[in-house]
Amino acid sequence: MQILGDLNRCIGAGQCVMLAPDLFTQDEETGLVVVMVPSPTAAQLAAAQAAETACPALAIQVKDIGEARAG
Amino acid sequence: MEAIELSVFPPLRSPQDPLAPPPFLRAMAQQEKPQRVRQWDGVEAWVVTRHEDAKLALNDKRLSADPRKPGYPEKSEAYKQVLGQDRNLRTMDDPEHSEQKRMLARDFTVRRVQEMRPAIQAKVDSLIDAMLEKGDQGDIVQDLSLPVPTLVICELLGVPYADRDWYAEKSQVCISSIVPPEEAAAAAKEMYAYMERLIEAKDRAPENDLLSRLAVDQLRPGIIAAKDVIELSRFILIAGHETTANMIGMSVLALLQNPDQRELVTNSSDPKFMANAVEEMLRYLSIVHSGRRRVAVADLVIGGQLISAGEGVIIMNNVADRDESVFADPDRLDVTRANARAHLAFGGGAHRCLGSFLSQAELEIVHNTLWKRMPTLRLDPERAPRFYEESAVYGLKSLPVRW
């Protein structure tokens, strides 16, 4: 499973950072998402999925690589 | 579909349950699809009340936030003439909106807010000290809920705290839904002149605050016009304290009315617990209550209803926050609610509130401190709370208490 952060959608709301600070941070300059752990372990998956659900801009995807949304 | 006439919007709340959204809108939420209303100026709009629909609508790029577009359902005549004329991130679509938001985002990150926490805590501590020193009765609004966010937004922006009474008053006029437009325009103009002088001063002698950064990084190189910088600053000032001030007051009232929840909050010092409790207060109160205003720029379907290009949409995020299909027993304040975080009190999508962390930090600190330090705090039996109904942000004019 891969974590993808879509910088075109991200608005720097930081919900992902709040929920999974081991996986996400915000760029100091832009406030936008930085995916620190693109390939989460099984133990980290729940947190990644919580971030995906919580993102108000629908900017986080947790997918098998082949499934990722186009564009 | 025949449009429902709703010249007063939002409709009045129930006096028996003033913390809940108006019964009329909750009844609309029982309908399967968004309902069409005709608002005060004859503009018709689709009212979205279900959580799932609201969340999707807030993320749909076919809905424009630009009040200049025909069919945009503006809140009031005052908004039409005054705040709706501003060109800033609130009233822009992407890509301009994102450009402006990103310019500001670094001042509002999780990390920046964490850095502010000690100062916020110190302020809350000293305000409670002052309450305890002065006697056994007071007003939460004057004594706590207005000063806290005012101080915070002042320091963030670099606005003199000494002027707070003046711009608090002007801000309220700007977002009122009942003042005559001329009065709103006059208040906005005064705030404009004030911000203009302030930004000029920052340009001459920059300090470590947001206004200085706007002056040096955006105004000086001519990236953003002076007028836009000033209007943006004015907007942040208004948005930064009206909202959080009302949330502090209303959430204190909500816990006074729900002693079981108050007890849970009083007995916890766990930051995660407190954070979730604040999320639930935001959901339950969802005080920004006049709806997120949009106009469709292409046909789209929301909740099974076709919305054509050029039609207005009003997204009632506060009604969505009481959607029983998402929040079980939605009228119950439950600080342990597992999905409280799913609320739309800060909106959603691209325009979601930039200051949400800041607001949450202030609320967490207030609730982690107040109940522990004032365990006998109670409503004043002789003076009832007074509400601020006619504003884009619901709140309290006064919350008399004793301890």
Coordinates of C-alpha atoms in Angstrom, one line a residue, chain A residues 6-19 21 25-32 50 52-59, chain B residues 55-56 58-59 61 94 97-98 101-102 105-106 108-111 272 275 279 341 347-354 356-357 360 364:
Chain A
D6 CA -2.0 15.4 -3.8
L7 CA -0.5 18.8 -3.6
N8 CA -3.0 20.2 -6.1
R9 CA -5.8 19.4 -3.6
C10 CA -4.0 19.9 -0.3
I11 CA -4.9 23.1 1.5
G12 CA -2.6 22.7 4.5
A13 CA -5.4 21.9 6.9
G14 CA -3.1 19.5 8.8
Q15 CA -5.6 16.9 9.8
C16 CA -3.3 14.2 8.6
V17 CA -0.5 15.6 10.8
M18 CA -2.8 15.7 13.8
L19 CA -3.9 12.1 13.2
P21 CA 2.3 12.6 13.0
T25 CA 4.2 16.6 8.3
Q26 CA 3.6 20.1 6.8
D27 CA 6.2 21.9 4.7
E28 CA 7.6 24.8 6.7
E29 CA 7.3 27.2 3.7
T30 CA 4.0 26.2 2.2
G31 CA 2.1 24.5 4.9
L32 CA 1.2 21.7 2.5
A50 CA -7.8 7.7 9.2
E52 CA -7.3 9.7 4.3
T53 CA -10.9 9.9 5.6
A54 CA -10.3 13.1 7.7
C55 CA -8.6 15.1 4.9
P56 CA -11.1 17.9 4.2
A57 CA -9.7 18.4 0.7
L58 CA -9.6 14.7 -0.2
A59 CA -5.9 15.1 -0.9
Chain B
K55 CA -18.9 17.3 2.3
L56 CA -19.0 16.4 -1.4
L58 CA -17.6 21.6 -0.3
N59 CA -15.1 19.6 -2.4
K61 CA -14.8 22.4 -8.1
D94 CA -8.7 28.3 -7.5
H97 CA -7.6 31.1 -3.9
S98 CA -4.9 28.5 -3.4
K101 CA -4.1 30.5 1.0
R102 CA -0.6 29.1 0.6
A105 CA -0.6 28.8 5.4
R106 CA 2.8 28.8 7.0
F108 CA -1.1 28.7 10.7
T109 CA 0.6 25.4 10.6
V110 CA 0.3 22.8 13.4
R111 CA 3.9 23.7 14.5
K272 CA -6.0 13.7 23.1
A275 CA -8.7 17.6 21.6
E279 CA -14.1 18.6 18.2
R341 CA -13.7 15.0 14.1
G347 CA -16.3 24.0 6.5
G348 CA -14.5 21.6 4.2
G349 CA -12.7 21.4 0.9
A350 CA -10.4 24.1 -0.4
H351 CA -12.0 27.0 1.6
R352 CA -11.9 25.2 5.0
C353 CA -10.9 27.5 7.8
L354 CA -7.3 28.4 7.8
S356 CA -8.8 25.9 12.7
F357 CA -5.7 24.7 14.7
Q360 CA -8.8 24.5 18.6
E364 CA -8.4 23.2 24.4

